[in-house]
Coordinates of N, CA and C in Angstrom, one line a residue:
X976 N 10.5 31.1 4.9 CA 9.9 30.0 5.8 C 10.8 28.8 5.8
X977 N 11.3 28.4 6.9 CA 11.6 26.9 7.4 C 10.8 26.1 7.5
X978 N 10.7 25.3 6.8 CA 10.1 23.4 7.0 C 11.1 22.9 7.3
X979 N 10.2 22.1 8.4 CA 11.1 21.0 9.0 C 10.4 19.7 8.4
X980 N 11.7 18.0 8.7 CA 11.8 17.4 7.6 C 10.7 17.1 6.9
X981 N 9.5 16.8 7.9 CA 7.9 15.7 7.4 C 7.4 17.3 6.3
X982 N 7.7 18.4 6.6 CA 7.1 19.3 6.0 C 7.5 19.5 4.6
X983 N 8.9 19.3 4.9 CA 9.6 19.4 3.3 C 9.5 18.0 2.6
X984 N 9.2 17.2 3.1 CA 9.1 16.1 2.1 C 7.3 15.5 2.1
X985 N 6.5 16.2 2.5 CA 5.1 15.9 2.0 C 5.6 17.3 0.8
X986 N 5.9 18.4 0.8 CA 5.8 19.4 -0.1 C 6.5 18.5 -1.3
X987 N 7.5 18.1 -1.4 CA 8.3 17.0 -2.3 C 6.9 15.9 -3.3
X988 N 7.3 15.3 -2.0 CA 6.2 14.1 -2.3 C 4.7 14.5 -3.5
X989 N 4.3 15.7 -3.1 CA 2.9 15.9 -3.2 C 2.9 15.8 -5.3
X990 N 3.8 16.5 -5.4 CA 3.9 16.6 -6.6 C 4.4 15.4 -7.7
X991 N 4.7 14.4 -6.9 CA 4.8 12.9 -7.7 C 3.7 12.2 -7.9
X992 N 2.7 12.1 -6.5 CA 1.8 11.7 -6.4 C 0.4 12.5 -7.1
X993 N 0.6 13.3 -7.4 CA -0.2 14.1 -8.9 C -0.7 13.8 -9.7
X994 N 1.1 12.6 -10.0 CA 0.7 12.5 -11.8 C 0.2 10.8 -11.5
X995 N -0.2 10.5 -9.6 CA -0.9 8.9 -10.1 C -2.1 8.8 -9.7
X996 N -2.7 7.5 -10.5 CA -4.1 7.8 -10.5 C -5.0 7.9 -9.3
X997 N -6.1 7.6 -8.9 CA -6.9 7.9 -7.4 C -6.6 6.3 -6.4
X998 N -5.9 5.4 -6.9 CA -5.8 4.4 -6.1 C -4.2 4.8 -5.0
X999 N -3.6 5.7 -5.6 CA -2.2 5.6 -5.2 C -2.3 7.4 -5.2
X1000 N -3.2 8.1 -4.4 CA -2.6 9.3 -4.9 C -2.5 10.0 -3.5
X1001 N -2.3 11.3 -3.2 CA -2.2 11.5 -1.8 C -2.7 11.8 -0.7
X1002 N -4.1 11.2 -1.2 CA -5.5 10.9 0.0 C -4.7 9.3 0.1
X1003 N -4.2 9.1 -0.5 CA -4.1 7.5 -0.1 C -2.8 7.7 1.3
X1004 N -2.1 8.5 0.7 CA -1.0 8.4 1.7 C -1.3 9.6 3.0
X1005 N -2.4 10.1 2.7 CA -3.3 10.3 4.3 C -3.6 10.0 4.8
X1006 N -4.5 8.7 4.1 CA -5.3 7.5 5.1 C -4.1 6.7 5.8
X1007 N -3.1 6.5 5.2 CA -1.9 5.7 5.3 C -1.5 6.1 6.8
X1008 N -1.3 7.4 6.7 CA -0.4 8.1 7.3 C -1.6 8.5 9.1
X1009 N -2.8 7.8 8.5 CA -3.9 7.9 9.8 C -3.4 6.4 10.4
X1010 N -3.8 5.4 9.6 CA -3.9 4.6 10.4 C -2.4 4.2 11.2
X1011 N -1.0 4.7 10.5 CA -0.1 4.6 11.0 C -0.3 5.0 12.6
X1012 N -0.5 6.3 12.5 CA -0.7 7.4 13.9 C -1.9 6.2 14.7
X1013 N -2.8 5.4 14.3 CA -3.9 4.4 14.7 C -2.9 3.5 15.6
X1014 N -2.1 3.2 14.6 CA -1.6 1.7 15.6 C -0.2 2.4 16.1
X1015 N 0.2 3.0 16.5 CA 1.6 3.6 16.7 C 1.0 3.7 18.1
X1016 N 0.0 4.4 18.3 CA -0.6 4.7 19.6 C -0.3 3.9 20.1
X1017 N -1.0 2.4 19.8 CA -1.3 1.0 20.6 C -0.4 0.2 20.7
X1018 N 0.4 0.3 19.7 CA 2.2 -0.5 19.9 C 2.9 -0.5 20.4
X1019 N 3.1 0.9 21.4 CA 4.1 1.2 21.7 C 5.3 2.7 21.3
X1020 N 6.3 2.2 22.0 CA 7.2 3.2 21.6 C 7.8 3.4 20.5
X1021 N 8.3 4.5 19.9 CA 8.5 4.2 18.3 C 8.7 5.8 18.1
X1022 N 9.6 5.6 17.0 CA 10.3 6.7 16.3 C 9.0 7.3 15.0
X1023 N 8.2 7.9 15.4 CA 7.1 8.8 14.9 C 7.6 9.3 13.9
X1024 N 8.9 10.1 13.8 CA 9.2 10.4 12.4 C 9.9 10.0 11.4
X1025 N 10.1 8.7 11.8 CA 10.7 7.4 10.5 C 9.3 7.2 9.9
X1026 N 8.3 7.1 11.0 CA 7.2 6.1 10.1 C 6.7 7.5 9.2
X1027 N 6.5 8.6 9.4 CA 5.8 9.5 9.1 C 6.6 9.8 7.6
X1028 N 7.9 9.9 7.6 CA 8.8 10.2 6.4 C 8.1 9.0 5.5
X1029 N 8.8 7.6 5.8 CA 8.5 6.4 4.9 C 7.0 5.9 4.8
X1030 N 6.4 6.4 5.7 CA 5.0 6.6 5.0 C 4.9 7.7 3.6
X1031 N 5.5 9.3 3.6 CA 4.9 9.8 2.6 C 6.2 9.5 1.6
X1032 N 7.2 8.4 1.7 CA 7.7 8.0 0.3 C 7.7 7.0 -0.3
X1033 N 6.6 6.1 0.5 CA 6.6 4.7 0.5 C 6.1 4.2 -1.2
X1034 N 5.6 5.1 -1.7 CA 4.9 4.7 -2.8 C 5.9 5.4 -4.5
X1035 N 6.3 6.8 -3.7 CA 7.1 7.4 -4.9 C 7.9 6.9 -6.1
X1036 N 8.1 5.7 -5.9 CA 8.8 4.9 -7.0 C 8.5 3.6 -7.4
X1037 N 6.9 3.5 -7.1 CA 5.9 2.6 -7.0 C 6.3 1.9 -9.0
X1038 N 6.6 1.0 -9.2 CA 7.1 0.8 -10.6 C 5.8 0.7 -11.4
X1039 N 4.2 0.2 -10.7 CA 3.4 0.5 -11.6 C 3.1 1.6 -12.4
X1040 N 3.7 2.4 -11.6 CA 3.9 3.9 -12.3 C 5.0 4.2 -13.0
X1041 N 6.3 4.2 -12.1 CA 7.4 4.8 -13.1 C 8.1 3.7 -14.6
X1042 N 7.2 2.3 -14.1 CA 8.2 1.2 -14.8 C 9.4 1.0 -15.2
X1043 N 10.3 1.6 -14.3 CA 11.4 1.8 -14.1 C 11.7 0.6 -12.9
X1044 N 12.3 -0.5 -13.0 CA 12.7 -1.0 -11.9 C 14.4 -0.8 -11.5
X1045 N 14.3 -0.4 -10.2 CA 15.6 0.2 -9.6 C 15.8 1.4 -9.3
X1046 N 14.7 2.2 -10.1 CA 14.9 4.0 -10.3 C 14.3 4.0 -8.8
X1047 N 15.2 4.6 -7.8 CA 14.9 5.0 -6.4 C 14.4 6.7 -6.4
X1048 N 13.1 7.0 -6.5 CA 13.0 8.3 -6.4 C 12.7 9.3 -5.1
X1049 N 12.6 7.9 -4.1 CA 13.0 8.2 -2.7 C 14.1 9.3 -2.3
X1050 N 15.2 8.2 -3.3 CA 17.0 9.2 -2.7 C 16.8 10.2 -3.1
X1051 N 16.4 10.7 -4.1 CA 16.2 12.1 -5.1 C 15.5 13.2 -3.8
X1052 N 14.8 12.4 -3.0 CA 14.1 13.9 -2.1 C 14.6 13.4 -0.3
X1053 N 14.8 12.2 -0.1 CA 15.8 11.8 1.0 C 17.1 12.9 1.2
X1054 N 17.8 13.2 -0.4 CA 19.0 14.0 -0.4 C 18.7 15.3 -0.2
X1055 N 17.7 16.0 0.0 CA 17.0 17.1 0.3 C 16.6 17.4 1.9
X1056 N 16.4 16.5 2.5 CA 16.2 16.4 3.7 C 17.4 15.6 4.6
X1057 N 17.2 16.8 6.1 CA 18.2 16.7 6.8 C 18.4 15.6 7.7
X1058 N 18.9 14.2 7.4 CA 19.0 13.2 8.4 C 20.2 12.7 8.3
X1059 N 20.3 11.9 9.5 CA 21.6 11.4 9.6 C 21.7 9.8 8.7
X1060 N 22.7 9.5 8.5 CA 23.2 8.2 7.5 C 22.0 7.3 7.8
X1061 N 22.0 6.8 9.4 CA 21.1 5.8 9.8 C 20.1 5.8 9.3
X1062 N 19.2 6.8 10.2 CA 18.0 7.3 9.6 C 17.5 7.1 8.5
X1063 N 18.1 7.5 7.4 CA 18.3 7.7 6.1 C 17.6 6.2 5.7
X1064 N 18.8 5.6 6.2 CA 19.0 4.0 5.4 C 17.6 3.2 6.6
X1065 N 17.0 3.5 7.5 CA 15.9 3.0 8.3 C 15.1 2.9 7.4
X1066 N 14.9 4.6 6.8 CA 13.5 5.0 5.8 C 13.3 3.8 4.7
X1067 N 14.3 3.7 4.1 CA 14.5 2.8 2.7 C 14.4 1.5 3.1
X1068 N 15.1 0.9 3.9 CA 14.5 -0.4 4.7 C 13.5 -1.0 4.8
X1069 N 12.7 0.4 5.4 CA 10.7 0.5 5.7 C 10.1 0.0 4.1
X1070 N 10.8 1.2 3.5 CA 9.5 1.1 2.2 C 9.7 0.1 1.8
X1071 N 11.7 -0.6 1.7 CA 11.4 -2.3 0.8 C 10.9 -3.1 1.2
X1072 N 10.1 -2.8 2.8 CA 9.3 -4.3 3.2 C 7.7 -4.4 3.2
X1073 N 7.3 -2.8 2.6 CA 6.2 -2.5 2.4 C 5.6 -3.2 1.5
X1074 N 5.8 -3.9 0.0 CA 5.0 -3.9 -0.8 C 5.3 -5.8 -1.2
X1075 N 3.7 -5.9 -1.3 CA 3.4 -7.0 -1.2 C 4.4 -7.9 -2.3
X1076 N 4.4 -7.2 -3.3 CA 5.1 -7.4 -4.7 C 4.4 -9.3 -5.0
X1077 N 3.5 -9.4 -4.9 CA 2.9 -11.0 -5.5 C 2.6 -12.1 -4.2
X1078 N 3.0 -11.8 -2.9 CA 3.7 -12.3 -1.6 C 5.2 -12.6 -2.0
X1079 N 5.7 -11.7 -2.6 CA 7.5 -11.8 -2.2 C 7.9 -10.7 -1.6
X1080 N 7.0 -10.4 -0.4 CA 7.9 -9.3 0.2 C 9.1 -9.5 0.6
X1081 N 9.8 -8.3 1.1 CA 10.9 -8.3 2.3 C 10.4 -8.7 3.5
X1082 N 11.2 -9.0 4.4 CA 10.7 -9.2 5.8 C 10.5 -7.6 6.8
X1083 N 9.7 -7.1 7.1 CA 9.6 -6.3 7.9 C 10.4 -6.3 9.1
X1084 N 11.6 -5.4 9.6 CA 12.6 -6.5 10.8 C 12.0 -5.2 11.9
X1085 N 11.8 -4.0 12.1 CA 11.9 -3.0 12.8 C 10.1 -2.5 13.1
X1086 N 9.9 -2.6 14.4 CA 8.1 -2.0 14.5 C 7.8 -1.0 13.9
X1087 N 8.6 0.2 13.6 CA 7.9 0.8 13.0 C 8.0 0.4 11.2
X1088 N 8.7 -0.5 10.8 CA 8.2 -1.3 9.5 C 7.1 -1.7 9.4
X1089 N 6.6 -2.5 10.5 CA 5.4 -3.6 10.9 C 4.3 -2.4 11.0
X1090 N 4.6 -0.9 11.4 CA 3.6 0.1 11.5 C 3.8 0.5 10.5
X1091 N 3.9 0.7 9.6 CA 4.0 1.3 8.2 C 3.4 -0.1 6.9
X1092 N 4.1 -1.1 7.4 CA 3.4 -2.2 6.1 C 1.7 -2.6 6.6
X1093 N 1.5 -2.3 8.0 CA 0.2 -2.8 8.4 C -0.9 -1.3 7.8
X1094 N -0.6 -0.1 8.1 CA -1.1 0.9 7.8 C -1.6 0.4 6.5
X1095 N -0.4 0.5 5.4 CA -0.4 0.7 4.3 C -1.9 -0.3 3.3
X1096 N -1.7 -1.7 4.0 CA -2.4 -2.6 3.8 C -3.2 -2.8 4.3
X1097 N -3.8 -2.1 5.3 CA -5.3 -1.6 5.6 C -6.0 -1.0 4.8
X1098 N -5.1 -0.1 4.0 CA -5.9 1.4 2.9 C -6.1 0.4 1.7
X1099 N -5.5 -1.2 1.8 CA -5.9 -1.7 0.7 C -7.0 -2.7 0.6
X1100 N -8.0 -2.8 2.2 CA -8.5 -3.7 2.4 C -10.3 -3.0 3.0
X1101 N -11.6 -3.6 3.2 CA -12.6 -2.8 3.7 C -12.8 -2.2 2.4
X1102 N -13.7 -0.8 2.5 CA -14.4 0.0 1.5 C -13.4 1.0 0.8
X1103 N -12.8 1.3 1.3 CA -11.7 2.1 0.5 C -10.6 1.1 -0.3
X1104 N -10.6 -0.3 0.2 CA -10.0 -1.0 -0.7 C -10.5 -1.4 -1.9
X1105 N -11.9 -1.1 -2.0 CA -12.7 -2.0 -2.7 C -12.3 -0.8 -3.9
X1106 N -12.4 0.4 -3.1 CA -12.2 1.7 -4.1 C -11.7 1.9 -5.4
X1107 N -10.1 1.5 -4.1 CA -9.3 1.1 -5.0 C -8.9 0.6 -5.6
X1108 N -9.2 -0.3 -5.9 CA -9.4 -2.0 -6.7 C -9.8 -1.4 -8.1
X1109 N -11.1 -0.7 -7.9 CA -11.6 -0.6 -9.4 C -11.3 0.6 -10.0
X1110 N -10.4 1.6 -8.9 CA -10.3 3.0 -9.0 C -8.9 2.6 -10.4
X1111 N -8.1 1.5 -10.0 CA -6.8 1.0 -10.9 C -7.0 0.4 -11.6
X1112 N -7.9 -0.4 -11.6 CA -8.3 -1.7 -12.6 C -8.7 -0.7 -13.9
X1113 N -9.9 0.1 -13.6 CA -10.6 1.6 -14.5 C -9.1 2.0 -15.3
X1114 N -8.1 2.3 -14.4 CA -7.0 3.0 -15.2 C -6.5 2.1 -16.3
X1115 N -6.3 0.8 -15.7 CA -5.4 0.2 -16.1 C -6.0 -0.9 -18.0
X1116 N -8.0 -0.4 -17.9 CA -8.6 -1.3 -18.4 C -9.0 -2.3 -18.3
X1117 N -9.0 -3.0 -17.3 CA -8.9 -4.3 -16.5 C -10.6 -4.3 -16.6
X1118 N -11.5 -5.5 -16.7 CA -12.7 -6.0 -16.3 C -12.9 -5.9 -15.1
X1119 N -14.1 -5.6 -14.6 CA -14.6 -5.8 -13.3 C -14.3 -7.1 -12.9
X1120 N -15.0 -8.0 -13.9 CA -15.0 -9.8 -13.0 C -14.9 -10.5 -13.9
X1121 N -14.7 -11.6 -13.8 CA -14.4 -12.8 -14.6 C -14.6 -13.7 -14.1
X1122 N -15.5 -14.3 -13.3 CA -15.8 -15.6 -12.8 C -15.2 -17.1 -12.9
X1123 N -14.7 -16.8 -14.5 CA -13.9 -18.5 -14.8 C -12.3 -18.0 -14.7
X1124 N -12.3 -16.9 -14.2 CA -10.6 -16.7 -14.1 C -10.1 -17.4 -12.9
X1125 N -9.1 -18.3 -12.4 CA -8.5 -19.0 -11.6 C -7.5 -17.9 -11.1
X1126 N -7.6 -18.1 -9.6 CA -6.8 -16.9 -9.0 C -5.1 -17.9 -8.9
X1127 N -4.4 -16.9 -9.1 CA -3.0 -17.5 -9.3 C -2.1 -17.8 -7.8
X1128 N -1.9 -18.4 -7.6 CA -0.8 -18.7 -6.3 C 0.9 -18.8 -6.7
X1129 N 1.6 -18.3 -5.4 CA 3.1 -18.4 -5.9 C 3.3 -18.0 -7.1
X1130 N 2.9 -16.9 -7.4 CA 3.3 -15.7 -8.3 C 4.9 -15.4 -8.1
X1131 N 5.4 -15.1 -9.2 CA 6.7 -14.2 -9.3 C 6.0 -13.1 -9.2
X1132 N 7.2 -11.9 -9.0 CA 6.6 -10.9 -8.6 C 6.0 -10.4 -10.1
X1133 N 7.3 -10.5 -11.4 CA 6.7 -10.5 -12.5 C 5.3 -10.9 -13.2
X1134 N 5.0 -11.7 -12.7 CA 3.4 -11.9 -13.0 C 2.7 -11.7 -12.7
X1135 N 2.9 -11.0 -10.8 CA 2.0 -10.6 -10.6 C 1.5 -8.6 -10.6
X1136 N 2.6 -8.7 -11.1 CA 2.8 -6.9 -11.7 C 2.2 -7.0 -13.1
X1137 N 2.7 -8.2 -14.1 CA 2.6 -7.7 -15.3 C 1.5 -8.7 -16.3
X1138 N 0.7 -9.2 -15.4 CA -0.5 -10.1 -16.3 C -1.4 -9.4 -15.8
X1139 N -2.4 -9.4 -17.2 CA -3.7 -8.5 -16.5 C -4.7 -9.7 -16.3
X1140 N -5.5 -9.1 -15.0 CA -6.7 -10.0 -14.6 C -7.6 -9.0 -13.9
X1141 N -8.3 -9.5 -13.6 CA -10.2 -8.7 -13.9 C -9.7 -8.6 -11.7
X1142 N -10.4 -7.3 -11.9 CA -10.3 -6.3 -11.2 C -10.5 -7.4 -9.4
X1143 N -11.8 -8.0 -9.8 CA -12.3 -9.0 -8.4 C -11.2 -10.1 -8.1
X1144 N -10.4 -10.3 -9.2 CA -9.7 -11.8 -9.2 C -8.6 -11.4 -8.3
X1145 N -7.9 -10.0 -8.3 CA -7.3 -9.0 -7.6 C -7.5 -9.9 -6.3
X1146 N -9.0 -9.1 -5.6 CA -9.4 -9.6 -4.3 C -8.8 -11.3 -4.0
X1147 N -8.6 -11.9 -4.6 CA -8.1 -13.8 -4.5 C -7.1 -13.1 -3.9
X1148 N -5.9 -12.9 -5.0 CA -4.6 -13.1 -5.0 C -4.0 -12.1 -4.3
X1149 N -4.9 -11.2 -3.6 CA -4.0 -10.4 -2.4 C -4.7 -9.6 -1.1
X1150 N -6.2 -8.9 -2.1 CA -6.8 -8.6 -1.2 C -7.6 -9.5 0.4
X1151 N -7.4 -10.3 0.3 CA -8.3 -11.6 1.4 C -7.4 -11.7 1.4
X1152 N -5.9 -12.1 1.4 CA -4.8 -12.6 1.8 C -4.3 -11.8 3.0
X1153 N -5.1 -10.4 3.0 CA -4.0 -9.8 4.2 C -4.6 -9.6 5.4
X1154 N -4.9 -9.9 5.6 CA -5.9 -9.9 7.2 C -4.6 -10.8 7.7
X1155 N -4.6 -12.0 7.3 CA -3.8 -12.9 8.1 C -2.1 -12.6 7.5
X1156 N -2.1 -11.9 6.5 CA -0.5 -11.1 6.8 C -0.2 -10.2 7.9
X1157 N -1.2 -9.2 8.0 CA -1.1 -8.3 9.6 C 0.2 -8.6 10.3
X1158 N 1.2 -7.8 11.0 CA 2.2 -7.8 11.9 C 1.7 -7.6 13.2
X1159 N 1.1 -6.7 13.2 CA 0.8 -5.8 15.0 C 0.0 -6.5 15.4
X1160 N -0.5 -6.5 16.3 CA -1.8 -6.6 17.3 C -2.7 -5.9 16.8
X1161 N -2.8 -4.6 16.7 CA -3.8 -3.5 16.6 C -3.8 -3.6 14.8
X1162 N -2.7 -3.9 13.9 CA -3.4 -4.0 12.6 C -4.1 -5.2 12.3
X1163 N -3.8 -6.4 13.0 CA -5.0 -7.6 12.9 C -6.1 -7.1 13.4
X1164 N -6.3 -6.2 14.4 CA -8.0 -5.9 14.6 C -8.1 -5.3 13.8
X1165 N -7.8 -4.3 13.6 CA -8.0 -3.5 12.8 C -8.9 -4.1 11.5
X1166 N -7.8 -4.9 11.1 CA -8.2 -5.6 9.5 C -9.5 -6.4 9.4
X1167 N -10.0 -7.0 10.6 CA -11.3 -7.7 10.8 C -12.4 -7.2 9.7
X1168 N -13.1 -6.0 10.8 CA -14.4 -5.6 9.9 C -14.1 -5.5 8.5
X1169 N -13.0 -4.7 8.2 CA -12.4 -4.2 7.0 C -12.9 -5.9 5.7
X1170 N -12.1 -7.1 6.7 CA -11.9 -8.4 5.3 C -13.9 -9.0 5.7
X1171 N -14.4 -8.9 6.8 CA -15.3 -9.5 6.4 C -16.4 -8.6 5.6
X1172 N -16.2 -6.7 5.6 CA -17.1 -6.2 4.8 C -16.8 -6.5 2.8
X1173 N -15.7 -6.8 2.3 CA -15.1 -7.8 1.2 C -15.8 -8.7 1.0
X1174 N -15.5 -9.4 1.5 CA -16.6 -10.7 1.5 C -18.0 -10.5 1.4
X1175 N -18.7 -9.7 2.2 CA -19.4 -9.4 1.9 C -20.1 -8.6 0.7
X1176 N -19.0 -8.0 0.3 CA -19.2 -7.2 -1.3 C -18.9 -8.0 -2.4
X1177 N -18.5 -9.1 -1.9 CA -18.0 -10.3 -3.5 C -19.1 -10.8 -3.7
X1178 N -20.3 -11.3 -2.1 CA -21.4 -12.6 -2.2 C -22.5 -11.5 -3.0
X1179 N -22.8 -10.4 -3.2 CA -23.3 -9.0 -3.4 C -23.0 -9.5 -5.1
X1180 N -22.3 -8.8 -5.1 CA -21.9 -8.6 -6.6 C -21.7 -9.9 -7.7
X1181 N -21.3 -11.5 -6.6 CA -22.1 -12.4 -7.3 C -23.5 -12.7 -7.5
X1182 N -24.7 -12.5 -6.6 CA -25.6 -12.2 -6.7 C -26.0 -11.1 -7.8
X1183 N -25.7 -9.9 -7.7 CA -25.6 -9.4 -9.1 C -25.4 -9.6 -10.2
X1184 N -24.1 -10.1 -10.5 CA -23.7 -10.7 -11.7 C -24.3 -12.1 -11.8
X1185 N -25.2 -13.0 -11.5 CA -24.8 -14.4 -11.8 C -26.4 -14.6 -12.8
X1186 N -26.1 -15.1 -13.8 CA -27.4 -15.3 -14.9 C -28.5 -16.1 -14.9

C-alpha cells in the first residue's frame, strides 16, 4: 500500500499523540483539523495540504509533554515525508506561530498560519474548551478554582508553562483572551458563541462554588 503525504503522517503522528493525555490527544487534532477545513472554505484560496500536514504536527513536540525544549519531533516525521525544501520549512513556520506560549507567540505571517492558529484556538475555547481545561488540569493535579488566585499578565513564557494555578484561573490568563486574538474573519465568528458560553460557565460555577 502507498500513502500519500497527509496519510503517512497522520499514521506517524497517531502514535505520539497516544502517549498524551485527553486535552491534546488525537480527537483534538480532529476537531482541529474540522474547524481548519471550517474557515479555509471562507478565506479563501490556500494550500489545503500545508494546513492539513501542520495541523496533524502542530502539537508533536508540544514541551508540556516532551519537556524537552528544542527537541523538534516534527523533523523526525517531516524526514519521512515527501516535500520539497519550501514546503517543508512553510510547515515549521505554521506550528512556531501556533502556540500561545503565555501571549509570546510568533507572528502568524501566511493565511494558512492564521487558518491553523485560529482552528487550533477554537478547540481551546466553548465546551470542548472547558473539557479541556479540566481534562489537563486532572492530569496535571491542578485545583478546579481558587477564587483569591490573581490572574497573571505579561507572563514569560516560563511562567506561564511552569507555575501551577487552579484549572479556572487558566480561563483569565488565556482562555477569554482569544476571541479577540482571532486572525480570520470566519475564526472571530466563529469564536463568539464559543467565549460567551465560558462566561457563562464561570457565572454557573461561581454560583456553585460561592458560601
Amino acid at each position: 500500500i502507498i500513502l500519500n503525504n497527509i496519510e503517512l503522517c497522520e499514521l506517524l503522528v497517531k502514535d505520539v499523540y497516544l502517549h498524551f493525555d485527553a486535552s491534546h490527544d488525537f480527537q483534538h487534532i480532529e476537531r482541529v483539523r474540522e474547524n481548519a477545513r471550517k474557515i479555509s472554505a471562507e478565506e479563501g484560496d490556500v494550500r489545503s495540504d500545508i494546513i492539513e500536514l501542520a495541523v496533524l504536527l502542530h502539537d508533536v513536540s508540544d514541551v508540556k509533554y516532551s519537556g524537552q525544549e528544542g527537541k523538534k519531533k516534527e523533523n523526525d516525521i517531516l524526514n519521512q515525508i515527501s516535500l520539497s525544501s519550501s514546503d517543508r520549512q512553510w510547515i515549521v513556520d505554521i506550528i512556531e506561530s501556533v502556540s500561545f506560549s503565555g501571549g509570546q507567540e510568533k507572528t502568524a505571517s501566511t493565511l494558512e498560519a492564521k487558518i491553523v492558529r485560529d482552528a487550533d484556538r477554537l478547540d481551546a475555547i466553548g465546551a470542548v474548551g472547558i473539557a479541556r481545561t479540566f481534562a489537563f488540569g486532572g492530569a496535571k493535579g491542578r485545583k478546579l478554582y481558587d477564587w483569591t488566585e490573581v490572574p497573571r499578565t505579561n507572563m514569560t513564557e516560563s511562567q506561564y508553562r511552569h507555575e501551577k494555578t487552579s484549572s479556572v484561573t487558566h480561563f483569565y490568563e488565556k482562555l477569554l483572551l482569544l476571541k479577540e486574538l482571532m486572525v480570520t474573519e470566519t475564526g472571530k465568528k466563529l469564536a463568539l458563541q464559543r467565549h460567551e458560553f465560558m462566561l457563562a460557565f464561570i457565572d454557573q460555577l461561581k454560583i456553585e462554588t460561592s458560601e
